[in-house]
Tab-separated table of C-alpha atoms and ligand atoms in Angstrom:
chain	number	residue	atom	x	y	z
D	1	MET	CA	180.103	-5.177	-167.516
D	2	GLY	CA	177.334	-2.706	-166.642
D	3	ASP	CA	174.100	-3.575	-164.847
D	4	ASP	CA	172.249	-4.596	-167.967
D	5	GLY	CA	175.346	-5.745	-169.781
D	6	GLY	CA	174.236	-9.325	-169.419
D	7	HIS	CA	170.912	-8.703	-171.132
D	8	ALA	CA	172.524	-6.783	-173.926
D	9	ALA	CA	175.071	-9.505	-174.503
D	10	ALA	CA	172.411	-12.239	-174.508
D	11	GLY	CA	170.386	-10.190	-176.990
D	12	ARG	CA	173.339	-9.773	-179.278
D	13	TRP	CA	173.957	-13.486	-179.358
D	14	GLY	CA	170.320	-14.212	-179.909
D	15	PHE	CA	169.731	-16.937	-177.338
D	16	GLY	CA	166.541	-16.732	-175.358
D	17	ALA	CA	165.439	-18.154	-172.024
D	18	ASN	CA	162.202	-19.910	-171.152
D	19	ALA	CA	160.151	-17.149	-169.498
D	20	LEU	CA	157.948	-19.700	-167.693
D	21	LEU	CA	160.799	-20.435	-165.297
D	22	ALA	CA	161.033	-16.873	-163.987
D	23	GLY	CA	157.662	-17.208	-162.287
D	24	ILE	CA	158.473	-20.616	-160.834
D	25	SER	CA	161.997	-19.982	-159.553
D	26	ALA	CA	160.959	-18.416	-156.257
D	27	SER	CA	158.299	-20.902	-155.222
D	28	SER	CA	160.298	-24.090	-154.700
D	29	ILE	CA	161.310	-25.218	-151.213
D	30	ARG	CA	164.946	-24.979	-152.222
D	31	ALA	CA	164.537	-21.341	-153.318
D	32	VAL	CA	162.777	-20.388	-150.065
D	33	LEU	CA	165.418	-22.174	-148.032
D	34	ASN	CA	168.225	-20.398	-149.833
D	35	VAL	CA	166.765	-17.083	-148.671
D	36	VAL	CA	166.396	-18.259	-145.049
D	37	MET	CA	169.843	-19.918	-145.061
D	38	SER	CA	171.477	-16.730	-146.313
D	39	GLU	CA	170.842	-15.289	-142.831
D	40	VAL	CA	172.935	-17.930	-141.057
D	41	ARG	CA	176.318	-16.754	-139.795
D	42	GLU	CA	178.923	-19.009	-141.385
D	43	ASP	CA	181.285	-18.445	-138.451
D	44	GLY	CA	178.543	-18.761	-135.817
D	45	PRO	CA	179.479	-20.329	-132.483
D	46	ARG	CA	176.831	-23.070	-132.661
D	47	PRO	CA	176.033	-25.709	-135.277
D	48	VAL	CA	173.197	-25.034	-137.696
D	49	LEU	CA	170.162	-27.174	-136.847
D	50	PRO	CA	168.067	-27.984	-139.908
D	51	LEU	CA	164.352	-28.343	-139.131
D	52	ALA	CA	163.315	-27.265	-142.605
D	53	HIS	CA	163.926	-29.912	-145.210
D	54	GLY	CA	163.291	-33.547	-144.468
D	55	ASP	CA	166.504	-35.407	-145.229
D	56	PRO	CA	167.375	-37.580	-142.258
D	57	ALA	CA	169.947	-39.534	-144.305
D	58	CYS	CA	172.744	-37.382	-142.888
D	59	PHE	CA	172.090	-38.601	-139.296
D	60	SER	CA	173.700	-41.890	-138.317
D	61	CYS	CA	170.607	-43.081	-136.397
D	62	PHE	CA	168.684	-43.092	-139.690
D	63	ARG	CA	171.296	-45.007	-141.693
D	64	THR	CA	169.661	-47.376	-144.150
D	65	THR	CA	169.657	-51.144	-143.741
D	66	SER	CA	172.738	-53.135	-144.781
D	67	VAL	CA	170.352	-55.316	-146.831
D	68	ALA	CA	169.889	-52.363	-149.189
D	69	GLU	CA	173.564	-51.387	-149.209
D	70	GLU	CA	174.689	-54.917	-150.011
D	71	ALA	CA	172.078	-55.305	-152.742
D	72	ILE	CA	173.606	-52.309	-154.521
D	73	VAL	CA	177.185	-53.517	-154.028
D	74	ASP	CA	176.290	-56.981	-155.369
D	75	ALA	CA	174.563	-55.466	-158.385
D	76	VAL	CA	177.595	-53.346	-159.239
D	77	ARG	CA	180.102	-56.204	-158.656
D	78	SER	CA	178.146	-58.647	-160.838
D	79	GLY	CA	178.924	-56.583	-163.921
D	80	ASN	CA	175.470	-57.471	-165.249
D	81	PHE	CA	173.867	-54.075	-164.818
D	82	ASN	CA	175.967	-51.660	-166.810
D	83	SER	CA	173.609	-51.371	-169.799
D	84	TYR	CA	170.768	-48.971	-170.445
D	85	ALA	CA	167.544	-50.012	-168.751
D	86	SER	CA	164.254	-50.405	-170.649
D	87	THR	CA	162.188	-47.217	-170.492
D	88	GLN	CA	159.360	-48.539	-168.312
D	89	GLY	CA	161.938	-50.009	-165.916
D	90	ILE	CA	163.583	-53.442	-165.841
D	91	VAL	CA	161.112	-56.309	-165.438
D	92	PRO	CA	162.374	-57.692	-162.088
D	93	ALA	CA	162.084	-54.207	-160.549
D	94	ARG	CA	158.522	-53.769	-161.874
D	95	CYS	CA	157.527	-57.234	-160.639
D	96	ALA	CA	158.935	-56.500	-157.177
D	97	ILE	CA	157.197	-53.105	-156.927
D	98	ALA	CA	153.872	-54.625	-158.055
D	99	LYS	CA	154.232	-57.335	-155.392
D	100	TYR	CA	155.267	-54.867	-152.692
D	101	LEU	CA	152.259	-52.600	-153.303
D	102	SER	CA	149.830	-55.518	-153.714
D	103	ARG	CA	150.590	-56.759	-150.190
D	104	ASP	CA	148.335	-53.999	-148.821
D	105	LEU	CA	145.605	-54.249	-151.477
D	106	PRO	CA	142.499	-56.379	-151.934
D	107	HIS	CA	143.563	-56.964	-155.569
D	108	LYS	CA	146.847	-57.621	-157.393
D	109	LEU	CA	148.816	-55.130	-159.455
D	110	SER	CA	150.707	-56.478	-162.460
D	111	PRO	CA	154.229	-55.490	-163.567
D	112	ASP	CA	152.561	-53.702	-166.504
D	113	ASP	CA	150.895	-51.345	-164.021
D	114	ILE	CA	154.282	-50.104	-162.817
D	115	PHE	CA	156.510	-47.396	-164.307
D	116	VAL	CA	159.922	-47.047	-162.655
D	117	THR	CA	161.072	-43.434	-162.203
D	118	ALA	CA	164.011	-41.456	-160.853
D	119	GLY	CA	162.484	-40.964	-157.405
D	120	CYS	CA	158.970	-39.842	-156.626
D	121	SER	CA	159.928	-36.438	-158.041
D	122	GLN	CA	160.159	-37.778	-161.584
D	123	ALA	CA	156.899	-39.644	-161.024
D	124	ILE	CA	155.266	-36.268	-160.260
D	125	GLU	CA	156.900	-34.609	-163.287
D	126	ILE	CA	155.673	-37.337	-165.618
D	127	VAL	CA	152.125	-37.529	-164.300
D	128	ILE	CA	151.643	-33.750	-164.375
D	129	SER	CA	153.136	-33.434	-167.867
D	130	ALA	CA	151.029	-36.316	-169.156
D	131	LEU	CA	147.816	-34.667	-167.886
D	132	ALA	CA	148.525	-31.111	-169.009
D	133	SER	CA	146.314	-30.608	-172.046
D	134	PRO	CA	145.320	-27.025	-172.942
D	135	GLY	CA	142.538	-25.722	-170.696
D	136	ALA	CA	142.802	-28.572	-168.169
D	137	ASN	CA	143.025	-27.979	-164.425
D	138	ILE	CA	144.183	-29.997	-161.424
D	139	LEU	CA	143.140	-29.807	-157.759
D	140	LEU	CA	146.005	-29.434	-155.272
D	141	PRO	CA	145.964	-29.410	-151.447
D	142	ARG	CA	146.740	-26.289	-149.415
D	143	PRO	CA	149.027	-26.420	-147.511
D	144	GLY	CA	150.830	-28.612	-149.982
D	145	TYR	CA	154.051	-29.919	-151.390
D	146	PRO	CA	155.156	-27.083	-153.705
D	147	PHE	CA	156.686	-29.326	-156.373
D	148	TYR	CA	153.160	-30.049	-157.714
D	149	LEU	CA	152.463	-26.360	-158.191
D	150	ALA	CA	155.847	-25.722	-159.791
D	151	ARG	CA	155.477	-28.616	-162.237
D	152	SER	CA	151.877	-27.642	-163.076
D	153	ALA	CA	152.954	-24.069	-163.798
D	154	PHE	CA	155.790	-25.326	-165.968
D	155	SER	CA	153.449	-27.619	-167.912
D	156	GLY	CA	150.752	-24.979	-168.351
D	157	LEU	CA	148.300	-26.969	-166.215
D	158	GLU	CA	146.019	-24.715	-164.180
D	159	ALA	CA	146.246	-25.445	-160.428
D	160	ARG	CA	143.236	-24.927	-158.151
D	161	HIS	CA	143.644	-25.227	-154.397
D	162	PHE	CA	141.370	-26.877	-151.871
D	163	ASP	CA	141.987	-26.543	-148.147
D	164	LEU	CA	143.140	-29.139	-145.676
D	165	LEU	CA	141.294	-28.468	-142.419
D	166	PRO	CA	143.514	-28.101	-139.318
D	167	ASP	CA	140.568	-28.430	-136.942
D	168	LYS	CA	139.546	-31.724	-138.533
D	169	GLY	CA	142.955	-33.346	-138.323
D	170	TRP	CA	143.922	-31.870	-141.704
D	171	GLU	CA	141.201	-33.751	-143.587
D	172	ILE	CA	140.382	-32.645	-147.119
D	173	ASP	CA	137.588	-30.066	-147.449
D	174	LEU	CA	135.574	-32.216	-149.855
D	175	GLU	CA	132.849	-29.629	-150.306
D	176	ALA	CA	135.496	-27.224	-151.539
D	177	VAL	CA	136.768	-29.916	-153.902
D	178	GLU	CA	133.319	-30.265	-155.471
D	179	ALA	CA	132.946	-26.505	-155.740
D	180	LEU	CA	136.331	-26.120	-157.454
D	181	ALA	CA	135.949	-28.867	-160.026
D	182	ASP	CA	134.481	-28.367	-163.479
D	183	GLU	CA	134.386	-30.317	-166.736
D	184	ASN	CA	138.062	-29.473	-167.369
D	185	THR	CA	139.294	-30.886	-164.071
D	186	VAL	CA	141.522	-33.903	-164.643
D	187	ALA	CA	142.721	-34.990	-161.196
D	188	ILE	CA	142.971	-34.404	-157.462
D	189	VAL	CA	146.282	-34.764	-155.600
D	190	LEU	CA	146.624	-36.000	-152.046
D	191	VAL	CA	149.745	-36.666	-150.004
D	192	ASN	CA	149.276	-39.423	-147.418
D	193	PRO	CA	150.897	-39.605	-144.846
D	194	SER	CA	150.984	-35.866	-145.256
D	195	ASN	CA	153.805	-33.553	-146.049
D	196	PRO	CA	153.570	-30.851	-144.680
D	197	CYS	CA	150.831	-31.614	-142.095
D	198	GLY	CA	151.983	-34.901	-140.532
D	199	ASN	CA	148.493	-36.430	-140.423
D	200	VAL	CA	147.380	-39.781	-141.839
D	201	PHE	CA	144.033	-40.087	-143.641
D	202	SER	CA	141.661	-42.700	-142.268
D	203	HIS	CA	140.202	-45.465	-144.433
D	204	GLN	CA	136.814	-43.809	-143.997
D	205	HIS	CA	138.020	-40.411	-145.218
D	206	LEU	CA	139.756	-41.953	-148.238
D	207	ALA	CA	136.511	-43.761	-149.092
D	208	LYS	CA	134.813	-40.349	-149.209
D	209	VAL	CA	137.617	-38.984	-151.385
D	210	ALA	CA	137.068	-41.922	-153.755
D	211	GLU	CA	133.304	-41.254	-153.899
D	212	THR	CA	133.869	-37.558	-154.585
D	213	ALA	CA	136.415	-38.262	-157.338
D	214	LYS	CA	134.037	-40.817	-158.862
D	215	LYS	CA	131.203	-38.307	-158.878
D	216	LEU	CA	133.462	-35.733	-160.550
D	217	GLY	CA	134.926	-38.300	-162.964
D	218	ILE	CA	138.527	-37.450	-162.123
D	219	LEU	CA	141.738	-39.343	-161.351
D	220	VAL	CA	143.147	-39.550	-157.847
D	221	ILE	CA	146.903	-38.982	-157.647
D	222	ALA	CA	148.049	-40.426	-154.322
D	223	ASP	CA	151.544	-39.378	-153.263
D	224	GLU	CA	152.433	-42.142	-150.815
D	225	VAL	CA	156.146	-41.436	-150.617
D	226	TYR	CA	155.759	-41.622	-146.779
D	227	GLY	CA	153.726	-44.828	-146.974
D	228	HIS	CA	154.098	-46.927	-143.791
D	229	LEU	CA	155.924	-44.151	-141.937
D	230	THR	CA	153.113	-43.896	-139.386
D	231	PHE	CA	153.292	-43.855	-135.601
D	232	GLY	CA	149.907	-42.679	-134.349
D	233	ASN	CA	146.524	-44.369	-134.036
D	234	VAL	CA	145.580	-44.207	-137.710
D	235	PRO	CA	146.949	-47.060	-139.806
D	236	PHE	CA	148.166	-46.317	-143.337
D	237	THR	CA	145.602	-47.112	-146.038
D	238	PRO	CA	146.840	-47.005	-149.625
D	239	MET	CA	144.499	-45.105	-151.954
D	240	ALA	CA	144.703	-47.963	-154.468
D	241	ALA	CA	142.484	-49.917	-152.043
D	242	PHE	CA	139.708	-47.909	-153.772
D	243	GLY	CA	141.086	-48.659	-157.227
D	244	LYS	CA	137.944	-50.548	-158.241
D	245	ILE	CA	135.822	-47.450	-157.608
D	246	VAL	CA	138.007	-44.726	-159.079
D	247	PRO	CA	141.231	-44.628	-161.142
D	248	VAL	CA	144.227	-44.136	-158.853
D	249	LEU	CA	147.838	-43.340	-159.631
D	250	THR	CA	150.045	-44.215	-156.683
D	251	LEU	CA	153.348	-42.355	-156.583
D	252	GLY	CA	156.105	-43.627	-154.331
D	253	SER	CA	159.806	-44.252	-153.874
D	254	ILE	CA	162.367	-45.861	-151.603
D	255	SER	CA	163.647	-42.385	-150.621
D	256	LYS	CA	161.795	-41.964	-147.331
D	257	ARG	CA	161.013	-45.406	-145.911
D	258	TRP	CA	164.555	-46.608	-146.629
D	259	VAL	CA	166.101	-43.153	-145.980
D	260	VAL	CA	168.023	-43.120	-149.277
D	261	PRO	CA	166.734	-40.058	-151.165
D	262	GLY	CA	170.007	-39.823	-153.078
D	263	TRP	CA	169.472	-43.209	-154.733
D	264	ARG	CA	166.696	-41.823	-156.966
D	265	LEU	CA	164.353	-44.779	-157.314
D	266	GLY	CA	160.604	-44.323	-157.446
D	267	TRP	CA	157.493	-45.440	-159.256
D	268	ILE	CA	154.075	-44.715	-160.705
D	269	ALA	CA	151.513	-47.493	-160.172
D	270	LYS	CA	148.182	-47.403	-161.993
D	271	CYS	CA	145.058	-49.068	-160.724
D	272	GLY	CA	141.502	-48.469	-161.841
D	273	PRO	CA	138.041	-49.868	-162.546
D	274	ASP	CA	138.171	-52.554	-165.248
D	275	GLY	CA	139.389	-51.278	-168.592
D	276	VAL	CA	139.907	-47.640	-167.577
D	277	PHE	CA	143.608	-47.643	-168.436
D	278	GLU	CA	143.326	-49.803	-171.590
D	279	HIS	CA	144.010	-48.009	-174.901
D	280	ASN	CA	144.301	-44.903	-172.807
D	281	LYS	CA	145.868	-41.648	-174.054
D	282	PHE	CA	147.190	-40.748	-170.623
D	283	VAL	CA	149.105	-44.046	-170.401
D	284	ASP	CA	150.427	-43.477	-173.948
D	285	ASN	CA	151.641	-40.070	-172.790
D	286	VAL	CA	153.426	-41.585	-169.794
D	287	ARG	CA	155.260	-43.971	-172.144
D	288	VAL	CA	156.239	-41.121	-174.473
D	289	LEU	CA	157.524	-39.065	-171.558
D	290	LEU	CA	159.547	-41.994	-170.228
D	291	ASN	CA	161.049	-42.348	-173.709
D	292	ILE	CA	162.207	-38.752	-173.787
D	293	THR	CA	163.533	-38.524	-170.218
D	294	THR	CA	166.286	-40.426	-168.454
D	295	ASP	CA	165.938	-43.508	-166.203
D	296	PRO	CA	167.205	-44.437	-162.763
D	297	ALA	CA	170.596	-46.192	-162.845
D	298	THR	CA	170.305	-49.854	-163.873
D	299	PHE	CA	172.221	-51.192	-160.859
D	300	ILE	CA	169.797	-49.406	-158.512
D	301	GLN	CA	166.831	-50.901	-160.402
D	302	SER	CA	168.365	-54.349	-160.210
D	303	ALA	CA	168.693	-54.082	-156.408
D	304	VAL	CA	164.986	-53.247	-155.997
D	305	PRO	CA	163.693	-56.839	-155.581
D	306	THR	CA	166.167	-57.524	-152.755
D	307	ILE	CA	165.506	-54.164	-151.106
D	308	LEU	CA	161.705	-54.505	-151.196
D	309	GLU	CA	161.558	-58.194	-150.278
D	310	ASN	CA	164.417	-58.708	-147.829
D	311	THR	CA	164.500	-55.605	-145.652
D	312	GLU	CA	164.080	-56.793	-142.092
D	313	ASN	CA	161.146	-55.563	-140.029
D	314	GLU	CA	163.544	-54.419	-137.298
D	315	PHE	CA	164.890	-51.734	-139.617
D	316	PHE	CA	161.428	-50.354	-140.392
D	317	GLN	CA	160.460	-50.535	-136.729
D	318	LYS	CA	163.623	-48.728	-135.620
D	319	THR	CA	163.008	-45.861	-138.070
D	320	VAL	CA	159.378	-45.505	-137.028
D	321	ASP	CA	160.344	-45.648	-133.320
D	322	ILE	CA	162.841	-42.809	-133.719
D	323	LEU	CA	160.306	-40.759	-135.699
D	324	LYS	CA	157.650	-41.377	-133.051
D	325	LYS	CA	159.985	-40.336	-130.262
D	326	ALA	CA	161.029	-37.245	-132.234
D	327	ALA	CA	157.402	-36.341	-133.031
D	328	ASP	CA	156.536	-36.593	-129.309
D	329	ILE	CA	159.464	-34.364	-128.318
D	330	CYS	CA	158.511	-31.898	-131.048
D	331	TYR	CA	154.850	-31.732	-130.074
D	332	ASP	CA	155.551	-31.405	-126.325
D	333	LYS	CA	158.201	-28.695	-126.742
D	334	LEU	CA	156.156	-26.703	-129.253
D	335	LYS	CA	153.204	-26.735	-126.847
D	336	GLU	CA	155.350	-24.822	-124.334
D	337	ILE	CA	155.891	-21.961	-126.786
D	338	ASP	CA	153.389	-19.163	-126.445
D	339	CYS	CA	153.389	-17.795	-129.997
D	340	ILE	CA	153.045	-21.213	-131.664
D	341	THR	CA	149.979	-23.478	-131.819
D	342	CYS	CA	150.065	-26.995	-133.090
D	343	PRO	CA	146.541	-28.024	-134.157
D	344	HIS	CA	147.281	-31.700	-134.693
D	345	LYS	CA	149.864	-34.017	-133.219
D	346	PRO	CA	151.898	-35.595	-136.033
D	347	GLU	CA	151.129	-39.260	-136.632
D	348	GLY	CA	153.046	-39.898	-139.861
D	349	SER	CA	155.626	-38.548	-142.351
D	350	MET	CA	158.415	-36.351	-140.974
D	351	PHE	CA	156.660	-33.008	-140.562
D	352	VAL	CA	154.269	-30.930	-138.543
D	353	MET	CA	152.502	-27.689	-139.538
D	354	VAL	CA	152.181	-25.119	-136.762
D	355	LYS	CA	150.522	-21.729	-136.610
D	356	LEU	CA	152.558	-18.673	-135.765
D	357	ASN	CA	150.621	-16.127	-133.710
D	358	VAL	CA	152.461	-12.986	-134.751
D	359	SER	CA	150.283	-10.827	-132.514
D	360	HIS	CA	152.210	-12.325	-129.567
D	361	LEU	CA	155.491	-11.046	-130.950
D	362	GLU	CA	157.004	-7.625	-130.442
D	363	ASP	CA	159.121	-7.016	-133.520
D	364	ILE	CA	158.304	-9.828	-135.958
D	365	HIS	CA	155.533	-9.308	-138.472
D	366	ASP	CA	155.213	-12.510	-140.469
D	367	ASP	CA	156.449	-16.063	-140.969
D	368	THR	CA	159.193	-15.170	-143.429
D	369	GLU	CA	160.666	-12.574	-141.092
D	370	PHE	CA	160.354	-15.051	-138.226
D	371	CYS	CA	162.310	-17.712	-140.121
D	372	SER	CA	165.006	-15.292	-141.285
D	373	MET	CA	165.567	-13.870	-137.793
D	374	LEU	CA	165.524	-17.335	-136.236
D	375	ALA	CA	168.200	-18.439	-138.716
D	376	LYS	CA	170.298	-15.370	-137.977
D	377	GLU	CA	170.025	-15.386	-134.178
D	378	GLU	CA	169.790	-19.088	-133.367
D	379	SER	CA	171.097	-20.949	-136.445
D	380	VAL	CA	167.843	-22.922	-136.497
D	381	ILE	CA	166.169	-23.376	-139.873
D	382	VAL	CA	162.408	-23.811	-140.271
D	383	LEU	CA	160.284	-23.341	-143.374
D	384	PRO	CA	157.822	-20.426	-143.651
D	385	GLY	CA	154.338	-21.391	-144.872
D	386	LYS	CA	154.079	-18.484	-147.230
D	387	LYS	CA	156.730	-16.534	-148.958
D	388	HIS	CA	156.122	-12.962	-149.932
D	389	TYR	CA	158.824	-12.205	-152.454
D	390	ALA	CA	156.953	-14.038	-155.209
D	391	GLY	CA	154.515	-16.878	-155.323
D	392	VAL	CA	153.811	-19.399	-152.620
D	393	SER	CA	155.870	-21.971	-150.856
D	394	LEU	CA	153.492	-24.150	-148.849
D	395	GLY	CA	150.571	-21.805	-149.440
D	396	LEU	CA	149.628	-20.848	-145.851
D	397	LYS	CA	150.703	-17.491	-144.528
D	398	ASN	CA	151.941	-17.291	-140.926
D	399	TRP	CA	152.301	-21.018	-140.563
D	400	LEU	CA	155.572	-22.893	-140.240
D	401	ARG	CA	156.609	-26.356	-141.304
D	402	VAL	CA	158.915	-28.107	-138.858
D	403	THR	CA	160.585	-31.431	-139.539
D	404	PHE	CA	161.353	-33.695	-136.626
D	405	ALA	CA	163.338	-36.195	-138.709
D	406	ILE	CA	166.660	-35.359	-137.123
D	407	GLU	CA	168.636	-36.981	-134.302
D	408	PRO	CA	166.488	-36.573	-131.153
D	409	SER	CA	169.234	-34.790	-129.145
D	410	SER	CA	169.725	-32.197	-131.929
D	411	LEU	CA	165.960	-31.821	-132.116
D	412	GLU	CA	165.751	-31.001	-128.397
D	413	GLU	CA	168.562	-28.493	-128.751
D	414	ALA	CA	166.857	-26.862	-131.764
D	415	LEU	CA	163.488	-26.602	-130.011
D	416	GLY	CA	165.194	-25.123	-126.938
D	417	ARG	CA	166.736	-22.418	-129.110
D	418	LEU	CA	163.375	-21.830	-130.804
D	419	LYS	CA	161.737	-21.362	-127.418
D	420	SER	CA	164.299	-18.860	-126.145
D	421	PHE	CA	164.043	-16.973	-129.446
D	422	CYS	CA	160.249	-16.730	-129.062
D	423	ASN	CA	160.536	-15.620	-125.415
D	424	ARG	CA	163.088	-12.967	-126.345
D	425	HIS	CA	160.780	-11.519	-129.000
D	426	ALA	CA	157.500	-11.893	-127.088
D	427	LYS	CA	155.323	-8.848	-126.424
D	428	GLN	CA	155.849	-7.782	-122.848
D	429	SER	CA	152.302	-6.622	-122.162
D	430	LYS	CA	149.620	-8.782	-123.682
V	1	PLP	C1	160.249	-36.118	-150.661
V	1	PLP	C2	158.947	-36.035	-151.371
V	1	PLP	C3	158.854	-36.369	-152.735
V	1	PLP	C4	160.067	-36.682	-153.571
V	1	PLP	O1	160.562	-37.935	-153.336
V	1	PLP	P1	161.890	-38.448	-154.057
V	1	PLP	O2	161.728	-39.911	-154.107
V	1	PLP	O3	163.046	-38.031	-153.206
V	1	PLP	O4	161.963	-37.824	-155.402
V	1	PLP	C5	157.595	-36.368	-153.319
V	1	PLP	N1	156.505	-36.023	-152.630
V	1	PLP	C6	156.563	-35.652	-151.333
V	1	PLP	C7	155.309	-35.272	-150.622
V	1	PLP	C8	157.787	-35.637	-150.667
V	1	PLP	O5	157.857	-35.231	-149.396
């Protein structure tokens, strides 16, 4: 078949493809990683060290609690959970999620406030799709989690970006938020604890976010998938604590805190000033979307009450201790590297954003080239902030996102390789 044989054949058979996807394909983390990973030598002498995507589940030190594993086994063995689930999620799961989230709130959520989803990813898909009316726009953080941008593009929802400020501990530039919003703005997204920045928003800052959103009359979408994964001085405050001031949608899952991203169990929780979500078109849309998409497996849903209520504190503490140790190693080692600056020590999530000073490097011109050469020469994978082939990844050129959620000894090895790579490519005369 010739070069354009494929097109010709598709034309002859008369099946089309959704053109929207062409523009989105290159901007997902997975797409960017595929490009960087393609540089790795398969037969290289050293193991590949993945500091790009946060999936610690493959390291034995992050293995989930046996409480969760046994809850799933029991659910399967009982034979009671082989049917389809109800579309909003089975009632015991919704009750347990409402209780779990209410522990940290001054008010109580009800099971009716909860929608069970296939991970936090489906929660994002549903919320974005439900908001995307023609002409509407949404405010997204930069740097950000690219899935929001990809889903907005796919739904025809205009995305506008406000900055997170590295010199202010990655706080939201609220003046920029006010300047960006107009009468067609529907919501603002925040990720707390932050992916990709690794900071945790203070109670005081979130109160200001709530006031700003109230003034603008928009929803706050709080991605709290890293909720409680904090190890600095700032305690985690859920955005729903301000749910009496401004409508809040809390998105979460068991993927990160329980280190089981493959189990695909997440949620949307709604919370707002009295009556806001009653007879509400957005909530109707969420129900419609849940009706026309698939649900998390019933046996996973049925294990949720046990997982949320019975997980021992020691497990949570152990995970946070390893992350804290890893974040310390990461911050200290990165500080020793001349061409990298880390504006803010990570205090939550599994990531840190660092600036690449390309002017210190001899033969590397941007973040993408840096990541590709690092993969090729050292088999170490980190994520470039901005991708140049098409679109954005994290949205910040010449920054890098590094995850420290790997076994501490592998992390030290990876950062050692990163350092020798940077020294090897450093400008000799500065
Ligand atoms: C990992 C992640 C998600 C997706 O979570 P899943 O439960 O695995 O679908 C959503 N938002 C952010 C910020 C994440 O880092």
